[in-house]
mmCIF file of C-alpha atoms in Angstrom:
data_model
loop_
_atom_site.group_PDB
_atom_site.id
_atom_site.type_symbol
_atom_site.label_atom_id
_atom_site.label_comp_id
_atom_site.label_asym_id
_atom_site.label_seq_id
_atom_site.Cartn_x
_atom_site.Cartn_y
_atom_site.Cartn_z
ATOM 1 C CA UNK A 1 5.778 0.044 -30.963
ATOM 2 C CA UNK A 2 6.619 -0.879 -27.941
ATOM 3 C CA UNK A 3 9.534 -2.290 -25.892
ATOM 4 C CA UNK A 4 8.997 -6.241 -24.138
ATOM 5 C CA UNK A 5 11.215 -8.234 -22.265
ATOM 6 C CA UNK A 6 10.714 -11.783 -22.818
ATOM 7 C CA UNK A 7 12.299 -15.257 -21.199
ATOM 8 C CA UNK A 8 11.421 -17.811 -24.129
ATOM 9 C CA UNK A 9 12.418 -21.478 -25.241
ATOM 10 C CA UNK A 10 14.515 -22.264 -28.192
ATOM 11 C CA UNK A 11 12.808 -25.043 -29.762
ATOM 12 C CA UNK A 12 15.904 -26.111 -31.760
ATOM 13 C CA UNK A 13 18.593 -26.205 -28.673
ATOM 14 C CA UNK A 14 15.683 -25.733 -25.762
ATOM 15 C CA UNK A 15 17.679 -23.369 -24.062
ATOM 16 C CA UNK A 16 16.056 -20.340 -22.295
ATOM 17 C CA UNK A 17 16.977 -17.324 -23.935
ATOM 18 C CA UNK A 18 16.115 -13.698 -22.619
ATOM 19 C CA UNK A 19 15.797 -10.812 -24.672
ATOM 20 C CA UNK A 20 13.871 -7.819 -25.782
ATOM 21 C CA UNK A 21 11.746 -7.363 -28.702
ATOM 22 C CA UNK A 22 9.927 -4.336 -30.572
ATOM 23 C CA UNK A 23 5.853 -4.840 -31.025
ATOM 24 C CA UNK A 24 2.541 -3.264 -31.096
ATOM 25 C CA UNK A 25 1.246 -5.560 -28.050
ATOM 26 C CA UNK A 26 2.082 -8.380 -25.978
ATOM 27 C CA UNK A 27 0.355 -10.628 -28.025
ATOM 28 C CA UNK A 28 1.912 -9.349 -31.190
ATOM 29 C CA UNK A 29 5.277 -9.685 -29.457
ATOM 30 C CA UNK A 30 4.357 -13.273 -28.294
ATOM 31 C CA UNK A 31 3.317 -14.555 -31.958
ATOM 32 C CA UNK A 32 6.882 -12.962 -33.320
ATOM 33 C CA UNK A 33 8.337 -15.019 -30.931
ATOM 34 C CA UNK A 34 6.648 -17.866 -32.253
ATOM 35 C CA UNK A 35 7.496 -17.509 -35.546
ATOM 36 C CA UNK A 36 10.976 -17.279 -35.049
ATOM 37 C CA UNK A 37 11.175 -20.636 -33.437
ATOM 38 C CA UNK A 38 10.455 -19.484 -29.887
ATOM 39 C CA UNK A 39 7.987 -20.829 -26.798
ATOM 40 C CA UNK A 40 7.428 -18.221 -24.973
ATOM 41 C CA UNK A 41 7.557 -18.073 -21.206
ATOM 42 C CA UNK A 42 7.248 -14.588 -20.068
ATOM 43 C CA UNK A 43 6.463 -11.659 -21.690
ATOM 44 C CA UNK A 44 6.466 -7.801 -20.120
ATOM 45 C CA UNK A 45 6.473 -4.138 -21.356
ATOM 46 C CA UNK A 46 9.614 -2.690 -20.811
ATOM 47 C CA UNK A 47 8.868 0.167 -18.246
ATOM 48 C CA UNK A 48 12.464 1.618 -18.069
ATOM 49 C CA UNK A 49 12.568 3.884 -21.291
ATOM 50 C CA UNK A 50 9.601 5.849 -20.018
ATOM 51 C CA UNK A 51 9.433 9.456 -18.911
ATOM 52 C CA UNK A 52 9.206 9.647 -15.074
ATOM 53 C CA UNK A 53 7.291 12.731 -15.755
ATOM 54 C CA UNK A 54 4.634 10.770 -18.179
ATOM 55 C CA UNK A 55 4.225 8.157 -15.997
ATOM 56 C CA UNK A 56 3.451 10.864 -12.776
ATOM 57 C CA UNK A 57 1.297 12.721 -14.958
ATOM 58 C CA UNK A 58 -0.897 9.743 -16.381
ATOM 59 C CA UNK A 59 -0.913 7.863 -12.688
ATOM 60 C CA UNK A 60 -3.487 5.611 -12.274
ATOM 61 C CA UNK A 61 -5.261 7.110 -9.140
ATOM 62 C CA UNK A 62 -7.185 5.546 -6.130
ATOM 63 C CA UNK A 63 -10.715 7.165 -7.755
ATOM 64 C CA UNK A 64 -9.832 5.460 -11.108
ATOM 65 C CA UNK A 65 -10.096 2.069 -9.642
ATOM 66 C CA UNK A 66 -12.696 2.304 -7.568
ATOM 67 C CA UNK A 67 -14.769 3.871 -11.173
ATOM 68 C CA UNK A 68 -13.280 0.754 -13.107
ATOM 69 C CA UNK A 69 -14.511 -1.656 -10.103
ATOM 70 C CA UNK A 70 -17.942 -0.300 -10.102
ATOM 71 C CA UNK A 71 -18.629 -0.062 -13.839
ATOM 72 C CA UNK A 72 -17.236 -4.027 -14.567
ATOM 73 C CA UNK A 73 -19.668 -5.074 -11.470
ATOM 74 C CA UNK A 74 -22.542 -3.599 -12.922
ATOM 75 C CA UNK A 75 -21.709 -4.746 -16.197
ATOM 76 C CA UNK A 76 -21.039 -8.223 -15.366
ATOM 77 C CA UNK A 77 -24.290 -8.384 -13.039
ATOM 78 C CA UNK A 78 -26.289 -7.473 -16.188
ATOM 79 C CA UNK A 79 -24.906 -10.415 -17.991
ATOM 80 C CA UNK A 80 -22.698 -8.901 -20.551
ATOM 81 C CA UNK A 81 -19.528 -11.565 -21.188
ATOM 82 C CA UNK A 82 -16.253 -10.166 -19.751
ATOM 83 C CA UNK A 83 -14.686 -8.967 -23.068
ATOM 84 C CA UNK A 84 -17.500 -7.201 -23.967
ATOM 85 C CA UNK A 85 -17.769 -5.373 -20.685
ATOM 86 C CA UNK A 86 -14.148 -4.430 -20.593
ATOM 87 C CA UNK A 87 -14.397 -3.205 -23.946
ATOM 88 C CA UNK A 88 -16.999 -0.661 -22.599
ATOM 89 C CA UNK A 89 -15.370 0.514 -19.974
ATOM 90 C CA UNK A 90 -12.120 1.031 -22.002
ATOM 91 C CA UNK A 91 -14.839 3.268 -24.408
ATOM 92 C CA UNK A 92 -14.992 5.308 -20.923
ATOM 93 C CA UNK A 93 -11.871 5.479 -19.556
ATOM 94 C CA UNK A 94 -9.960 8.603 -20.328
ATOM 95 C CA UNK A 95 -6.598 7.792 -18.659
ATOM 96 C CA UNK A 96 -3.999 6.882 -20.957
ATOM 97 C CA UNK A 97 -2.024 4.271 -18.806
ATOM 98 C CA UNK A 98 -5.244 2.984 -17.656
ATOM 99 C CA UNK A 99 -6.536 2.162 -21.454
ATOM 100 C CA UNK A 100 -3.449 0.841 -22.027
ATOM 101 C CA UNK A 101 -3.505 -1.728 -19.235
ATOM 102 C CA UNK A 102 -7.465 -2.549 -20.101
ATOM 103 C CA UNK A 103 -6.568 -3.293 -23.375
ATOM 104 C CA UNK A 104 -3.774 -5.473 -22.601
ATOM 105 C CA UNK A 105 -6.163 -7.326 -20.103
ATOM 106 C CA UNK A 106 -8.530 -7.584 -22.956
ATOM 107 C CA UNK A 107 -5.985 -9.502 -25.161
ATOM 108 C CA UNK A 108 -5.092 -11.784 -22.629
ATOM 109 C CA UNK A 109 -8.779 -12.736 -21.652
ATOM 110 C CA UNK A 110 -9.530 -13.324 -25.523
ATOM 111 C CA UNK A 111 -5.929 -14.820 -25.787
ATOM 112 C CA UNK A 112 -7.628 -17.569 -23.217
ATOM 113 C CA UNK A 113 -6.315 -16.636 -20.030
ATOM 114 C CA UNK A 114 -8.337 -16.328 -16.792
ATOM 115 C CA UNK A 115 -9.325 -12.655 -15.575
ATOM 116 C CA UNK A 116 -7.359 -13.064 -12.196
ATOM 117 C CA UNK A 117 -3.994 -13.921 -14.376
ATOM 118 C CA UNK A 118 -4.976 -11.165 -16.974
ATOM 119 C CA UNK A 119 -5.362 -8.619 -13.860
ATOM 120 C CA UNK A 120 -2.065 -10.589 -12.420
ATOM 121 C CA UNK A 121 0.344 -9.231 -15.076
ATOM 122 C CA UNK A 122 -0.077 -5.644 -13.689
ATOM 123 C CA UNK A 123 0.588 -5.835 -9.644
ATOM 124 C CA UNK A 124 1.131 -2.145 -9.693
ATOM 125 C CA UNK A 125 -2.526 -1.313 -10.284
ATOM 126 C CA UNK A 126 -4.311 -4.729 -9.333
ATOM 127 C CA UNK A 127 -3.425 -5.685 -5.421
ATOM 128 C CA UNK A 128 -3.279 -9.216 -3.901
ATOM 129 C CA UNK A 129 -7.013 -8.574 -2.320
ATOM 130 C CA UNK A 130 -8.410 -7.826 -6.001
ATOM 131 C CA UNK A 131 -6.721 -10.659 -7.362
ATOM 132 C CA UNK A 132 -8.104 -12.966 -4.679
ATOM 133 C CA UNK A 133 -11.449 -12.001 -4.912
ATOM 134 C CA UNK A 134 -11.689 -12.004 -8.696
ATOM 135 C CA UNK A 135 -9.817 -15.596 -8.466
ATOM 136 C CA UNK A 136 -12.527 -16.587 -6.160
ATOM 137 C CA UNK A 137 -15.086 -15.259 -7.589
ATOM 138 C CA UNK A 138 -14.093 -17.029 -11.260
ATOM 139 C CA UNK A 139 -13.939 -20.368 -9.394
ATOM 140 C CA UNK A 140 -17.325 -20.057 -7.771
ATOM 141 C CA UNK A 141 -19.313 -18.281 -10.727
ATOM 142 C CA UNK A 142 -19.869 -15.176 -8.576
ATOM 143 C CA UNK A 143 -17.702 -12.867 -10.213
ATOM 144 C CA UNK A 144 -20.376 -9.864 -10.105
ATOM 145 C CA UNK A 145 -20.619 -10.334 -6.517
ATOM 146 C CA UNK A 146 -17.180 -10.676 -5.764
ATOM 147 C CA UNK A 147 -16.968 -7.505 -8.191
ATOM 148 C CA UNK A 148 -19.170 -5.953 -6.277
ATOM 149 C CA UNK A 149 -17.450 -6.386 -2.798
ATOM 150 C CA UNK A 150 -14.384 -5.167 -4.126
ATOM 151 C CA UNK A 151 -15.872 -1.956 -5.557
ATOM 152 C CA UNK A 152 -17.476 -1.249 -1.767
ATOM 153 C CA UNK A 153 -14.227 -1.855 0.113
ATOM 154 C CA UNK A 154 -11.974 0.042 -2.025
ATOM 155 C CA UNK A 155 -14.940 3.103 -1.910
ATOM 156 C CA UNK A 156 -14.691 2.499 2.222
ATOM 157 C CA UNK A 157 -10.894 2.496 2.554
ATOM 158 C CA UNK A 158 -11.019 5.549 0.135
ATOM 159 C CA UNK A 159 -13.261 7.224 2.293
ATOM 160 C CA UNK A 160 -11.770 6.421 5.281
ATOM 161 C CA UNK A 161 -8.575 7.749 4.102
ATOM 162 C CA UNK A 162 -9.858 10.651 3.464
ATOM 163 C CA UNK A 163 -11.020 11.220 6.412
ATOM 164 C CA UNK A 164 -7.798 11.225 7.727
ATOM 165 C CA UNK A 165 -6.090 13.298 5.399
ATOM 166 C CA UNK A 166 -8.759 15.730 6.301
ATOM 167 C CA UNK A 167 -7.884 15.520 9.758
ATOM 168 C CA UNK A 168 -4.294 15.971 9.224
ATOM 169 C CA UNK A 169 -4.812 19.142 6.596
ATOM 170 C CA UNK A 170 -5.543 21.432 8.983
ATOM 171 C CA UNK A 171 -2.343 21.273 10.936
ATOM 172 C CA UNK A 172 -0.407 21.718 7.592
ATOM 173 C CA UNK A 173 -2.285 24.718 7.062
ATOM 174 C CA UNK A 174 -1.377 26.294 10.460
ATOM 175 C CA UNK A 175 2.610 25.072 9.752
ATOM 176 C CA UNK A 176 2.511 26.533 6.587
ATOM 177 C CA UNK A 177 1.328 30.084 7.837
ATOM 178 C CA UNK A 178 3.811 30.026 11.024
ATOM 179 C CA UNK A 179 6.872 29.421 8.492
ATOM 180 C CA UNK A 180 5.385 31.761 6.325
ATOM 181 C CA UNK A 181 4.834 34.497 9.046
ATOM 182 C CA UNK A 182 8.884 33.522 10.275
ATOM 183 C CA UNK A 183 10.044 34.453 6.928
ATOM 184 C CA UNK A 184 8.248 37.303 6.283
ATOM 185 C CA UNK A 185 9.613 39.008 9.413
ATOM 186 C CA UNK A 186 12.931 37.360 9.417
ATOM 187 C CA UNK A 187 13.437 38.674 5.762
ATOM 188 C CA UNK A 188 12.093 42.350 5.971
ATOM 189 C CA UNK A 189 11.376 43.645 9.469
ATOM 190 C CA UNK A 190 14.487 42.077 11.265
ATOM 191 C CA UNK A 191 17.412 43.453 8.896
ATOM 192 C CA UNK A 192 15.686 47.016 9.097
ATOM 193 C CA UNK A 193 15.800 46.805 13.144
ATOM 194 C CA UNK A 194 19.749 45.456 12.684
ATOM 195 C CA UNK A 195 20.151 48.283 10.387
ATOM 196 C CA UNK A 196 18.794 51.046 12.540
ATOM 197 C CA UNK A 197 20.797 49.539 15.584
ATOM 198 C CA UNK A 198 23.882 49.379 13.670
ATOM 199 C CA UNK A 199 23.573 53.384 12.451
ATOM 200 C CA UNK A 200 23.481 54.047 16.076
ATOM 201 C CA UNK A 201 25.840 51.599 17.552
ATOM 202 C CA UNK A 202 24.112 50.099 19.762
ATOM 203 C CA UNK A 203 24.087 46.597 21.251
ATOM 204 C CA UNK A 204 21.311 44.485 20.331
ATOM 205 C CA UNK A 205 19.721 42.148 22.730
ATOM 206 C CA UNK A 206 20.297 38.156 22.312
ATOM 207 C CA UNK A 207 16.896 37.413 21.106
ATOM 208 C CA UNK A 208 17.731 39.749 18.299
ATOM 209 C CA UNK A 209 20.881 38.807 17.471
ATOM 210 C CA UNK A 210 19.671 35.084 16.817
ATOM 211 C CA UNK A 211 16.910 36.062 14.895
ATOM 212 C CA UNK A 212 18.993 38.870 12.376
ATOM 213 C CA UNK A 213 21.460 35.352 12.326
ATOM 214 C CA UNK A 214 18.944 33.530 10.932
ATOM 215 C CA UNK A 215 17.748 36.471 8.623
ATOM 216 C CA UNK A 216 21.436 36.579 7.123
ATOM 217 C CA UNK A 217 21.468 32.501 6.900
ATOM 218 C CA UNK A 218 18.387 32.482 4.842
ATOM 219 C CA UNK A 219 18.906 36.270 2.879
ATOM 220 C CA UNK A 220 22.784 35.049 2.093
ATOM 221 C CA UNK A 221 22.935 30.885 1.900
ATOM 222 C CA UNK A 222 19.185 30.226 0.770
ATOM 223 C CA UNK A 223 20.739 28.582 -2.422
ATOM 224 C CA UNK A 224 22.512 26.245 0.363
ATOM 225 C CA UNK A 225 19.513 25.506 2.682
ATOM 226 C CA UNK A 226 17.454 24.691 -0.264
ATOM 227 C CA UNK A 227 19.981 22.365 -1.301
ATOM 228 C CA UNK A 228 20.264 20.779 1.916
ATOM 229 C CA UNK A 229 16.645 20.487 2.852
ATOM 230 C CA UNK A 230 16.083 18.901 -0.950
ATOM 231 C CA UNK A 231 18.940 16.242 -0.124
ATOM 232 C CA UNK A 232 17.721 15.703 2.942
ATOM 233 C CA UNK A 233 14.101 14.391 1.638
ATOM 234 C CA UNK A 234 16.211 12.589 -0.912
ATOM 235 C CA UNK A 235 17.862 10.697 1.860
ATOM 236 C CA UNK A 236 15.184 10.269 3.456
ATOM 237 C CA UNK A 237 12.906 9.180 0.925
ATOM 238 C CA UNK A 238 15.325 6.396 0.034
ATOM 239 C CA UNK A 239 15.741 5.405 3.732
ATOM 240 C CA UNK A 240 11.889 4.819 3.892
ATOM 241 C CA UNK A 241 12.406 2.321 1.351
ATOM 242 C CA UNK A 242 14.656 0.260 3.201
ATOM 243 C CA UNK A 243 13.583 -2.625 5.308
ATOM 244 C CA UNK A 244 14.964 -0.292 8.724
ATOM 245 C CA UNK A 245 13.099 2.496 7.010
ATOM 246 C CA UNK A 246 9.996 0.752 6.448
ATOM 247 C CA UNK A 247 9.886 -0.915 10.092
ATOM 248 C CA UNK A 248 10.792 2.452 11.879
ATOM 249 C CA UNK A 249 7.941 4.354 9.659
ATOM 250 C CA UNK A 250 5.437 1.174 10.870
ATOM 251 C CA UNK A 251 6.523 1.353 14.633
ATOM 252 C CA UNK A 252 6.139 5.243 14.582
ATOM 253 C CA UNK A 253 2.510 4.896 13.103
ATOM 254 C CA UNK A 254 1.753 2.499 15.877
ATOM 255 C CA UNK A 255 3.256 4.466 18.804
ATOM 256 C CA UNK A 256 3.101 8.413 18.085
ATOM 257 C CA UNK A 257 1.111 9.733 20.529
ATOM 258 C CA UNK A 258 -2.177 11.595 19.862
ATOM 259 C CA UNK A 259 -2.379 9.289 16.155
ATOM 260 C CA UNK A 260 -1.664 6.078 17.550
ATOM 261 C CA UNK A 261 -4.847 4.990 18.506
ATOM 262 C CA UNK A 262 -6.553 6.405 15.201
ATOM 263 C CA UNK A 263 -3.689 4.120 13.447
ATOM 264 C CA UNK A 264 -4.151 0.984 15.156
ATOM 265 C CA UNK A 265 -8.026 1.063 14.787
ATOM 266 C CA UNK A 266 -7.223 1.630 11.100
ATOM 267 C CA UNK A 267 -5.622 -1.238 10.651
ATOM 268 C CA UNK A 268 -8.033 -3.464 12.525
ATOM 269 C CA UNK A 269 -11.066 -2.171 10.250
ATOM 270 C CA UNK A 270 -8.612 -2.712 7.374
ATOM 271 C CA UNK A 271 -8.274 -6.009 8.374
ATOM 272 C CA UNK A 272 -11.994 -6.990 9.320
ATOM 273 C CA UNK A 273 -13.073 -4.981 6.137
ATOM 274 C CA UNK A 274 -10.389 -7.203 3.721
ATOM 275 C CA UNK A 275 -11.160 -10.343 5.384
ATOM 276 C CA UNK A 276 -14.460 -10.620 5.669
ATOM 277 C CA UNK A 277 -14.793 -9.542 1.661
ATOM 278 C CA UNK A 278 -12.292 -12.368 1.014
ATOM 279 C CA UNK A 279 -14.036 -15.188 3.119
ATOM 280 C CA UNK A 280 -17.533 -14.308 1.583
ATOM 281 C CA UNK A 281 -16.057 -15.080 -1.613
ATOM 282 C CA UNK A 282 -14.575 -18.188 -0.353
ATOM 283 C CA UNK A 283 -11.120 -18.001 -0.025
ATOM 284 C CA UNK A 284 -9.458 -20.368 2.297
ATOM 285 C CA UNK A 285 -8.758 -19.169 5.999
ATOM 286 C CA UNK A 286 -4.953 -19.463 5.495
ATOM 287 C CA UNK A 287 -4.810 -17.633 2.142
ATOM 288 C CA UNK A 288 -7.145 -14.986 3.668
ATOM 289 C CA UNK A 289 -4.667 -13.819 6.433
ATOM 290 C CA UNK A 290 -1.296 -13.855 3.957
ATOM 291 C CA UNK A 291 -3.642 -11.675 1.632
ATOM 292 C CA UNK A 292 -4.613 -9.196 4.633
ATOM 293 C CA UNK A 293 -1.694 -9.222 6.574
ATOM 294 C CA UNK A 294 -0.273 -7.507 3.234
ATOM 295 C CA UNK A 295 -2.905 -5.217 2.943
ATOM 296 C CA UNK A 296 -2.648 -3.844 6.050
ATOM 297 C CA UNK A 297 0.603 -1.867 5.155
ATOM 298 C CA UNK A 298 2.310 -2.119 8.128
ATOM 299 C CA UNK A 299 5.049 -4.649 8.487
ATOM 300 C CA UNK A 300 4.707 -4.948 12.355
ATOM 301 C CA UNK A 301 0.651 -5.819 12.133
ATOM 302 C CA UNK A 302 1.589 -7.638 9.421
ATOM 303 C CA UNK A 303 3.775 -10.175 11.411
ATOM 304 C CA UNK A 304 1.657 -10.385 14.169
ATOM 305 C CA UNK A 305 -0.948 -11.798 11.425
ATOM 306 C CA UNK A 306 1.708 -14.221 10.302
ATOM 307 C CA UNK A 307 2.298 -15.465 13.620
ATOM 308 C CA UNK A 308 -1.449 -16.072 13.548
ATOM 309 C CA UNK A 309 -1.665 -17.614 10.608
ATOM 310 C CA UNK A 310 1.451 -20.157 11.513
ATOM 311 C CA UNK A 311 -0.552 -20.598 14.760
ATOM 312 C CA UNK A 312 -3.857 -21.585 12.923
ATOM 313 C CA UNK A 313 -1.988 -23.782 10.789
ATOM 314 C CA UNK A 314 -0.622 -25.598 13.727
ATOM 315 C CA UNK A 315 -4.290 -26.571 14.579
ATOM 316 C CA UNK A 316 -5.535 -23.564 16.719
ATOM 317 C CA UNK A 317 -8.136 -21.167 16.279
ATOM 318 C CA UNK A 318 -8.050 -17.738 14.266
ATOM 319 C CA UNK A 319 -9.321 -16.326 18.017
ATOM 320 C CA UNK A 320 -7.026 -18.050 19.907
ATOM 321 C CA UNK A 321 -4.151 -16.986 17.735
ATOM 322 C CA UNK A 322 -4.844 -13.326 17.485
ATOM 323 C CA UNK A 323 -5.537 -12.930 20.972
ATOM 324 C CA UNK A 324 -2.078 -12.683 22.189
ATOM 325 C CA UNK A 325 -0.578 -10.190 19.610
ATOM 326 C CA UNK A 326 0.423 -6.867 20.971
ATOM 327 C CA UNK A 327 -0.962 -5.092 18.343
ATOM 328 C CA UNK A 328 -4.024 -6.907 17.730
ATOM 329 C CA UNK A 329 -6.813 -5.031 19.310
ATOM 330 C CA UNK A 330 -9.162 -6.743 21.773
ATOM 331 C CA UNK A 331 -12.152 -6.830 20.364
ATOM 332 C CA UNK A 332 -11.416 -8.263 17.179
ATOM 333 C CA UNK A 333 -10.525 -12.036 18.583
ATOM 334 C CA UNK A 334 -13.339 -11.509 20.852
ATOM 335 C CA UNK A 335 -15.971 -11.241 17.815
ATOM 336 C CA UNK A 336 -13.685 -13.422 15.613
ATOM 337 C CA UNK A 337 -14.709 -16.203 18.627
ATOM 338 C CA UNK A 338 -18.446 -15.639 18.465
ATOM 339 C CA UNK A 339 -18.182 -16.068 14.705
ATOM 340 C CA UNK A 340 -16.286 -19.297 15.192
ATOM 341 C CA UNK A 341 -18.805 -20.650 17.498
ATOM 342 C CA UNK A 342 -21.960 -19.659 14.890
ATOM 343 C CA UNK A 343 -19.929 -20.566 12.252
ATOM 344 C CA UNK A 344 -20.320 -17.037 10.389
ATOM 345 C CA UNK A 345 -16.881 -15.496 10.991
ATOM 346 C CA UNK A 346 -17.337 -13.398 7.773
ATOM 347 C CA UNK A 347 -20.270 -11.936 9.484
ATOM 348 C CA UNK A 348 -18.680 -11.082 12.712
ATOM 349 C CA UNK A 349 -15.910 -9.660 10.635
ATOM 350 C CA UNK A 350 -18.338 -7.652 8.566
ATOM 351 C CA UNK A 351 -19.620 -6.156 11.920
ATOM 352 C CA UNK A 352 -16.261 -5.498 13.481
ATOM 353 C CA UNK A 353 -14.985 -3.502 10.005
ATOM 354 C CA UNK A 354 -18.250 -0.854 10.806
ATOM 355 C CA UNK A 355 -17.553 -0.619 14.976
ATOM 356 C CA UNK A 356 -13.942 0.214 14.243
ATOM 357 C CA UNK A 357 -15.168 2.351 10.987
ATOM 358 C CA UNK A 358 -17.464 4.595 13.609
ATOM 359 C CA UNK A 359 -14.712 4.607 16.598
ATOM 360 C CA UNK A 360 -12.451 5.566 13.868
ATOM 361 C CA UNK A 361 -14.775 8.622 12.914
ATOM 362 C CA UNK A 362 -14.826 9.686 16.673
ATOM 363 C CA UNK A 363 -10.663 9.120 16.950
ATOM 364 C CA UNK A 364 -10.154 11.476 13.848
ATOM 365 C CA UNK A 365 -12.745 14.283 15.472
ATOM 366 C CA UNK A 366 -11.064 13.999 18.619
ATOM 367 C CA UNK A 367 -7.656 14.365 16.935
ATOM 368 C CA UNK A 368 -9.017 17.325 15.170
ATOM 369 C CA UNK A 369 -10.384 19.080 18.331
ATOM 370 C CA UNK A 370 -7.179 18.088 20.237
ATOM 371 C CA UNK A 371 -4.578 19.418 17.726
ATOM 372 C CA UNK A 372 -6.327 23.151 16.931
ATOM 373 C CA UNK A 373 -5.508 24.495 20.287
ATOM 374 C CA UNK A 374 -2.056 22.958 20.439
ATOM 375 C CA UNK A 375 -1.577 24.243 17.292
ATOM 376 C CA UNK A 376 -2.480 27.676 18.613
ATOM 377 C CA UNK A 377 -0.085 27.862 21.538
ATOM 378 C CA UNK A 378 2.645 27.005 18.918
ATOM 379 C CA UNK A 379 1.520 29.639 16.150
ATOM 380 C CA UNK A 380 1.524 32.499 19.672
ATOM 381 C CA UNK A 381 5.078 31.019 21.119
ATOM 382 C CA UNK A 382 6.122 31.645 17.326
ATOM 383 C CA UNK A 383 4.952 35.354 16.624
ATOM 384 C CA UNK A 384 5.739 36.216 20.237
ATOM 385 C CA UNK A 385 9.167 35.251 19.498
ATOM 386 C CA UNK A 386 9.376 37.312 16.291
ATOM 387 C CA UNK A 387 7.683 40.629 17.996
ATOM 388 C CA UNK A 388 9.646 40.402 21.290
ATOM 389 C CA UNK A 389 12.731 40.533 19.125
ATOM 390 C CA UNK A 390 11.514 43.441 16.984
ATOM 391 C CA UNK A 391 9.972 44.996 19.810
ATOM 392 C CA UNK A 392 12.887 44.889 22.435
ATOM 393 C CA UNK A 393 15.382 46.770 20.867
ATOM 394 C CA UNK A 394 12.979 49.776 19.896
ATOM 395 C CA UNK A 395 11.779 49.591 23.623
ATOM 396 C CA UNK A 396 15.418 50.201 24.792
ATOM 397 C CA UNK A 397 15.833 52.330 21.789
ATOM 398 C CA UNK A 398 13.329 55.069 23.310
ATOM 399 C CA UNK A 399 14.574 54.333 26.745
ATOM 400 C CA UNK A 400 18.036 55.515 25.788
ATOM 401 C CA UNK A 401 16.529 58.508 24.004
ATOM 402 C CA UNK A 402 14.286 59.114 27.089
ATOM 403 C CA UNK A 403 17.466 59.130 29.326
ATOM 404 C CA UNK A 404 19.372 61.270 27.428
ATOM 405 C CA UNK A 405 16.735 63.888 26.997
#
């Protein structure tokens, strides 16, 4: 049995009632409420009592969504009915949480709701781009084409993000190695050198004193350092969920040296790819701009798109509306202008996405090439400082012994 929160109208008093009910499914909950004399308005499963660990272990990955969309597109294109297609996919889905969602979608579709509305009950899994394309496909009778576009877009987006993650993996590995070397030297070698000098009553060099202080801090106050690090990560994570945190993170992505061009091209590629998919499916221009702006995942660029949408609403051409915006790269409005003249904006957006996709590949390769020597220098400086902190006192000790003899 699951817990469902509901909002319903009492048929006797005509008042709106908000409460919860236990049932096997949303459909069962609705039937139970109707039997009790209520008209259900909103019914939603209560997520609050679910274990966060369970949710994490059963999270729905991007790969799960891509496989689902591709399978759904293939089955619909083959002429299978909606419910039959969903039942077939359900049998092949292993993720328990995703299975529950698909079951709920099937129940909703069989209950008479549209496919877009059924998917829309789960916004944490199916975003606005997905819902808009499904709604457009249902309305035009080209659901198979809309699903194919969705699957292609999801695969392209994941491919791009995978390349970006790959470019950032190397620096992370090098930084972990640097921290590992520092920890090893501080916890093992430096204390031995300190003990040797202490027994001889000799003065340590300043660099070695600093290393010893760090070693003492790591050895005796490690628990405090872990608590401080955990607290810092927690508060930063919470701050990044606030309006100022989201804005700051977006601003950093757009202006951080070495990476800013990569992020700007990524957003242009995402705008063009999403815009092409939506327009090709028959979504209206203003709706396309609204949905695409949210899909960019950067509030600053999203505001630029929203400003452009307001201008389009006022009668301006899309190319003219986008051109003055600071974070919209020039190629995008130029290509859109050609599309406006030929009446094929969606095709031009497709070509723009391909251009930016290639440029993004080159940018990622350039970053990987540029970041390697920088990290090598950092590693050399850190390792050199550690070695100097150990060898200086030993060198001084040898000189002292030589002088005495």
